[in-house]
CSV table of C-alpha atoms in Angstrom, one decimal:
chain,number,residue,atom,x,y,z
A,11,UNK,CA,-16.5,20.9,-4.3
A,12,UNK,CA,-16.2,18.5,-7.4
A,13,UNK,CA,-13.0,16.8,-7.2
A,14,UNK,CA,-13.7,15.0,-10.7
A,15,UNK,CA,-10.3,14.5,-12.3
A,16,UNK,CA,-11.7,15.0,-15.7
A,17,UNK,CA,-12.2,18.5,-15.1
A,18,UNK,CA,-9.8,20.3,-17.4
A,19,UNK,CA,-8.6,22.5,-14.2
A,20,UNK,CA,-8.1,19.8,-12.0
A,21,UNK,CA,-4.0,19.4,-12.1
A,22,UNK,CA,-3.2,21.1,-9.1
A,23,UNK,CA,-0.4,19.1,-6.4
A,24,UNK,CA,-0.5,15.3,-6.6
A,25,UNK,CA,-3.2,15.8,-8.7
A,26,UNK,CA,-5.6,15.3,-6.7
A,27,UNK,CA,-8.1,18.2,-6.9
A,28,UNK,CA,-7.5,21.8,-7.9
A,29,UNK,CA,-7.9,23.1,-4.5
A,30,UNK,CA,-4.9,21.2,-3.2
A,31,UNK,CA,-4.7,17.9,-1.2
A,32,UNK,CA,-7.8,17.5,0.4
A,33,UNK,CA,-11.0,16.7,0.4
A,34,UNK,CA,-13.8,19.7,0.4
A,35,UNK,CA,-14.5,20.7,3.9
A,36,UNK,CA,-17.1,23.5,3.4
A,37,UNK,CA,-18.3,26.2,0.8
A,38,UNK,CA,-19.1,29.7,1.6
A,39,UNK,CA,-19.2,33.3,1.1
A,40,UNK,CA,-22.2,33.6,-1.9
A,41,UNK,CA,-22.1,36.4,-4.3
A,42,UNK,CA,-24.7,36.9,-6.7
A,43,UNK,CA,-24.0,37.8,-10.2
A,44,UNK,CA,-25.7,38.2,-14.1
A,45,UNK,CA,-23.4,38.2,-16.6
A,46,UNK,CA,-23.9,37.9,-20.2
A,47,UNK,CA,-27.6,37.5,-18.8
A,48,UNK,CA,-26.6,34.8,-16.8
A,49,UNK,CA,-27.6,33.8,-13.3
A,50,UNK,CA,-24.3,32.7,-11.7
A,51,UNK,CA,-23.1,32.2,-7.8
A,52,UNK,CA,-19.6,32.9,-7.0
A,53,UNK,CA,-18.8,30.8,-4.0
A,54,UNK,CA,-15.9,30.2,-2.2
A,55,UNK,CA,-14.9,26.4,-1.5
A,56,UNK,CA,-12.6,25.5,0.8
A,57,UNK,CA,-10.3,21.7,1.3
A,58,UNK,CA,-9.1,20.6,4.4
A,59,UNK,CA,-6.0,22.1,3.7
A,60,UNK,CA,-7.7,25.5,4.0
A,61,UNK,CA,-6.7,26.3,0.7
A,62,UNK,CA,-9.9,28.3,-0.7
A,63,UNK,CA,-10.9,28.9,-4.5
A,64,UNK,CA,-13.7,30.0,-6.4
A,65,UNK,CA,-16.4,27.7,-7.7
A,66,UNK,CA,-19.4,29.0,-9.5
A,67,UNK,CA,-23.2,27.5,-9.6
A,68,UNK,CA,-26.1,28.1,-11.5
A,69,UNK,CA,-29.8,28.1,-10.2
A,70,UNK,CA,-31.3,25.0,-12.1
A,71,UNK,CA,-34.5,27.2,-12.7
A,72,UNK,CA,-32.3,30.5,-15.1
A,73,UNK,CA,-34.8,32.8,-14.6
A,74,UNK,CA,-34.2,33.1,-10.6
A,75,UNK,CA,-31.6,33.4,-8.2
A,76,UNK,CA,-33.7,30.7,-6.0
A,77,UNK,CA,-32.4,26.8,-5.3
A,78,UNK,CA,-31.8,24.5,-6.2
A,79,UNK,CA,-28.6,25.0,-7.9
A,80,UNK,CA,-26.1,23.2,-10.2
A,81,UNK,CA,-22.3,23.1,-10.0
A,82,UNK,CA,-20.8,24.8,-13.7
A,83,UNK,CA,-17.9,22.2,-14.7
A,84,UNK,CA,-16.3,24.8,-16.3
A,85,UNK,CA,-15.6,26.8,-13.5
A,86,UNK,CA,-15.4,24.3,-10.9
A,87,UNK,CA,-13.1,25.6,-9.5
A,88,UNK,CA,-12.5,29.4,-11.6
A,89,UNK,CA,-8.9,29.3,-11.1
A,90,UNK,CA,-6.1,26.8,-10.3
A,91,UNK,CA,-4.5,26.7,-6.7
A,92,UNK,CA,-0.8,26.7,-8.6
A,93,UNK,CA,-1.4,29.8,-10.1
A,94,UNK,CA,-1.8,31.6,-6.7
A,95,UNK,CA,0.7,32.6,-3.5
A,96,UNK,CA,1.9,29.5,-1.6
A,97,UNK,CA,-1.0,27.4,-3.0
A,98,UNK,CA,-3.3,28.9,-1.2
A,99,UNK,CA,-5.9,30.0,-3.4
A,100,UNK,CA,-7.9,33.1,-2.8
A,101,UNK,CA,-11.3,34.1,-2.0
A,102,UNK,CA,-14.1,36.9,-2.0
A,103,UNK,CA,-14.2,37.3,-5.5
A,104,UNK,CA,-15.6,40.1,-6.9
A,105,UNK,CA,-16.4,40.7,-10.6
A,106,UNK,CA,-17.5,44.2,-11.6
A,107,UNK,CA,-17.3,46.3,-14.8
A,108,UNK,CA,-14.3,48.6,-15.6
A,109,UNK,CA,-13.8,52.1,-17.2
A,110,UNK,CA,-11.7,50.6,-20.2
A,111,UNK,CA,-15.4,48.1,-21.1
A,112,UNK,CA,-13.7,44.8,-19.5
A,113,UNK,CA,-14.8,42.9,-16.6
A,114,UNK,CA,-12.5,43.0,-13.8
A,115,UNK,CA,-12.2,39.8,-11.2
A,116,UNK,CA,-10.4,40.6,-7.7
A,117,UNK,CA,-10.1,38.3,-4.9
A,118,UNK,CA,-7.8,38.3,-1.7
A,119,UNK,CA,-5.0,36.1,-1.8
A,120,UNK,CA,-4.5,33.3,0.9
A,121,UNK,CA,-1.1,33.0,0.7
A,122,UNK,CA,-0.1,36.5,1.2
A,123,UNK,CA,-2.8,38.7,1.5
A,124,UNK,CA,-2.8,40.4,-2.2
A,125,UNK,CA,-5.2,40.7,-4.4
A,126,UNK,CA,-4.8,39.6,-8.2
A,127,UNK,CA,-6.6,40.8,-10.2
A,128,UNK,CA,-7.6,39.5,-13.6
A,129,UNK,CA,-9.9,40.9,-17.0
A,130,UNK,CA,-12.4,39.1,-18.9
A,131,UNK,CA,-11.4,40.9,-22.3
A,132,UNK,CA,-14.1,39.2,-24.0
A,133,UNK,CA,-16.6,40.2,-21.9
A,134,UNK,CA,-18.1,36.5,-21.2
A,135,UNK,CA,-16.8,36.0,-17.9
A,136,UNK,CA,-15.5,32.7,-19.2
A,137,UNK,CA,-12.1,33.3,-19.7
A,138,UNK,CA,-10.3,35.1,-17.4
A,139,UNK,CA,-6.3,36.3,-18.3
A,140,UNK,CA,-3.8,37.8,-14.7
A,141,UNK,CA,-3.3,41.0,-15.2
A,142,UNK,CA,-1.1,42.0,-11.6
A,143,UNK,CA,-1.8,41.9,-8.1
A,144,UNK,CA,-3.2,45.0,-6.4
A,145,UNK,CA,-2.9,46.9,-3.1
A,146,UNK,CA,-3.5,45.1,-0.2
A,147,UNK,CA,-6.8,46.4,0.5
A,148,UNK,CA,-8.5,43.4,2.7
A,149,UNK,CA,-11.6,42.5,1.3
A,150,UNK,CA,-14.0,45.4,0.3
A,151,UNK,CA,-17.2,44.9,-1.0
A,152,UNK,CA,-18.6,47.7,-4.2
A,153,UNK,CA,-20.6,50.4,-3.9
A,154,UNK,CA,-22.8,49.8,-6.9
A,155,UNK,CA,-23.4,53.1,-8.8
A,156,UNK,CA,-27.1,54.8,-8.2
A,157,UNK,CA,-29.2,52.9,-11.1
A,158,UNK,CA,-26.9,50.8,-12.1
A,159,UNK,CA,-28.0,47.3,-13.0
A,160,UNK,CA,-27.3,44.2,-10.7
A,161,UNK,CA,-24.0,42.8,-9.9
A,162,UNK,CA,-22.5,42.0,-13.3
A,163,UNK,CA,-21.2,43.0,-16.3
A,164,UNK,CA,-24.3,45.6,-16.1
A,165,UNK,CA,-23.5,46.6,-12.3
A,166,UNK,CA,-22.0,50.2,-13.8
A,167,UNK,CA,-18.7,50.7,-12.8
A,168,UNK,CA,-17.9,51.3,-9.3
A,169,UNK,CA,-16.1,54.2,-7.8
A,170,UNK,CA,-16.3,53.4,-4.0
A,171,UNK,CA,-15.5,50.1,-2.6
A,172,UNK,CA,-16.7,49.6,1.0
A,173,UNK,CA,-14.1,47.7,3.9
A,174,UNK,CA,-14.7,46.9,7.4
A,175,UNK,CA,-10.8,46.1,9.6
A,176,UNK,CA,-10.5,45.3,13.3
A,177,UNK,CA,-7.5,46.1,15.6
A,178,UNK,CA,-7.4,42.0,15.8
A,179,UNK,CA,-6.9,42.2,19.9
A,180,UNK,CA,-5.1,45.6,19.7
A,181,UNK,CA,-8.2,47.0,21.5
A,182,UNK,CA,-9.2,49.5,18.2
A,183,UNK,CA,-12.7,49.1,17.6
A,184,UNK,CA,-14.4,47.7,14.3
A,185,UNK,CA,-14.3,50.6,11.6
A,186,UNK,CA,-16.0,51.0,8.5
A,187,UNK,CA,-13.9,52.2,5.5
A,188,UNK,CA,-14.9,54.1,2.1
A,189,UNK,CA,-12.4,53.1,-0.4
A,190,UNK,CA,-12.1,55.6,-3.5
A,191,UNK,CA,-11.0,53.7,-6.8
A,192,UNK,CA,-8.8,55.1,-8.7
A,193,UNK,CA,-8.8,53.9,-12.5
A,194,UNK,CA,-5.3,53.7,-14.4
A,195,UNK,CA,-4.8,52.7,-17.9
C-alpha cells in the first residue's frame, strides 16, 4: 500500500493516506485482469483500520501474469475511502463487460454491505464514474461465458455470477449459489 501523499487520490481523513488513518497492514484477494491489452492485478489492500480499497499492479515483465510486479500510481488505491459507506472502503472488485459496450466495476461495501457499482464509459478502465449501489448480493464471483476471452474488457458478458453464504453459527451448512444477471437499461 503506497501512502505517498503526492498521489492525486491520497486526501482521504487527516490526510494521511486514502485508505484511512493507518498504516497498510496486509494486501489480498488477487484478481487477474487484461484490459485494453493490459496485464493488470486488482488487489485488495487493507490499513490497520480495516478499512480495505482497491489497488492495482502490473507484472514488470507485460507479456505475463508472472512476478515480479509494480504498484500503478494511478490506481493506487482505484477509489477514495470518502467516497464509500462509513469510510470503509470496499473490496472484491470485479470488472467485467456489460450488454450496453461499458465496463462495469462492482465491489462489496465495507461499511454496509452494498455493492456500488461504477462504468468505465471510455472503455479504458482508467476512469471510472458511480453509477448506484446494487443488491446486496455478498460477494459473487462471474461465470465467464463459454469462449469468451480472459477476465477483461474481452471476458464476454456474463450472465451467471457464482456466490457461496454460510449460516454464520446458525448451524445451515455452506451453499453454493447460481446468481442470474439481469441487465436493465
Amino acid at each position: 500500500i503506497n501512502n505517498n501523499s503526492n498521489n492525486k487520490n491520497n486526501n482521504a481523513e487527516g490526510g494521511s493516506d486514502a485508505l484511512g488513518l493507518g498504516a497498510g497492514a496486509r494486501v489480498d484477494h488477487a484478481e487477474p485482469y487484461i484490459i485494453g491489452g493490459e496485464r493488470r492485478l486488482v488487489i485488495k489492500g487493507v490499513c490497520n483500520n480495516f478499512t480495505a480499497l482497491p489497488t492495482v499492479y502490473r507484472p514488470v515483465n507485460a507479456s505475463s501474469f508472472g512476478p515480479p510486479y509494480r504498484a500503478d500510481p494511478f490506481f493506487d488505491p482505484m477509489f477514495n475511502s470518502l467516497d464509500t459507506s462509513a469510510r470503509k472502503g470496499f473490496e472484491h472488485v470485479l470488472i467485467f463487460p456489460g450488454p450496453d459496450g461499458q465496463l462495469h466495476l462492482t465491489g462489496h461495501d465495507h461499511g454496509d454491505g452494498r455493492q456500488p457499482h461504477y462504468v468505465s464509459s471510455k472503455g479504458d478502465g482508467l476512469h471510472w464514474q458511480f453509477v448506484n449501489f446494487q443488491t446486496n448480493y455478498s460477494e459473487p464471483t462471474p461465470v465467464w461465458p463459454q469462449y469468451g476471452g480472459p477476465p477483461g474488457d474481452q471476458g464476454g458478458v456474463p450472465l451467471f455470477m457464482i456466490g457461496f453464504s454460510t449460516g454464520h453459527g446458525s448451524g445451515r451448512p455452506l451453499s453454493i449459489d447460481l446468481l442470474n444477471i439481469s441487465w436493465s437499461p
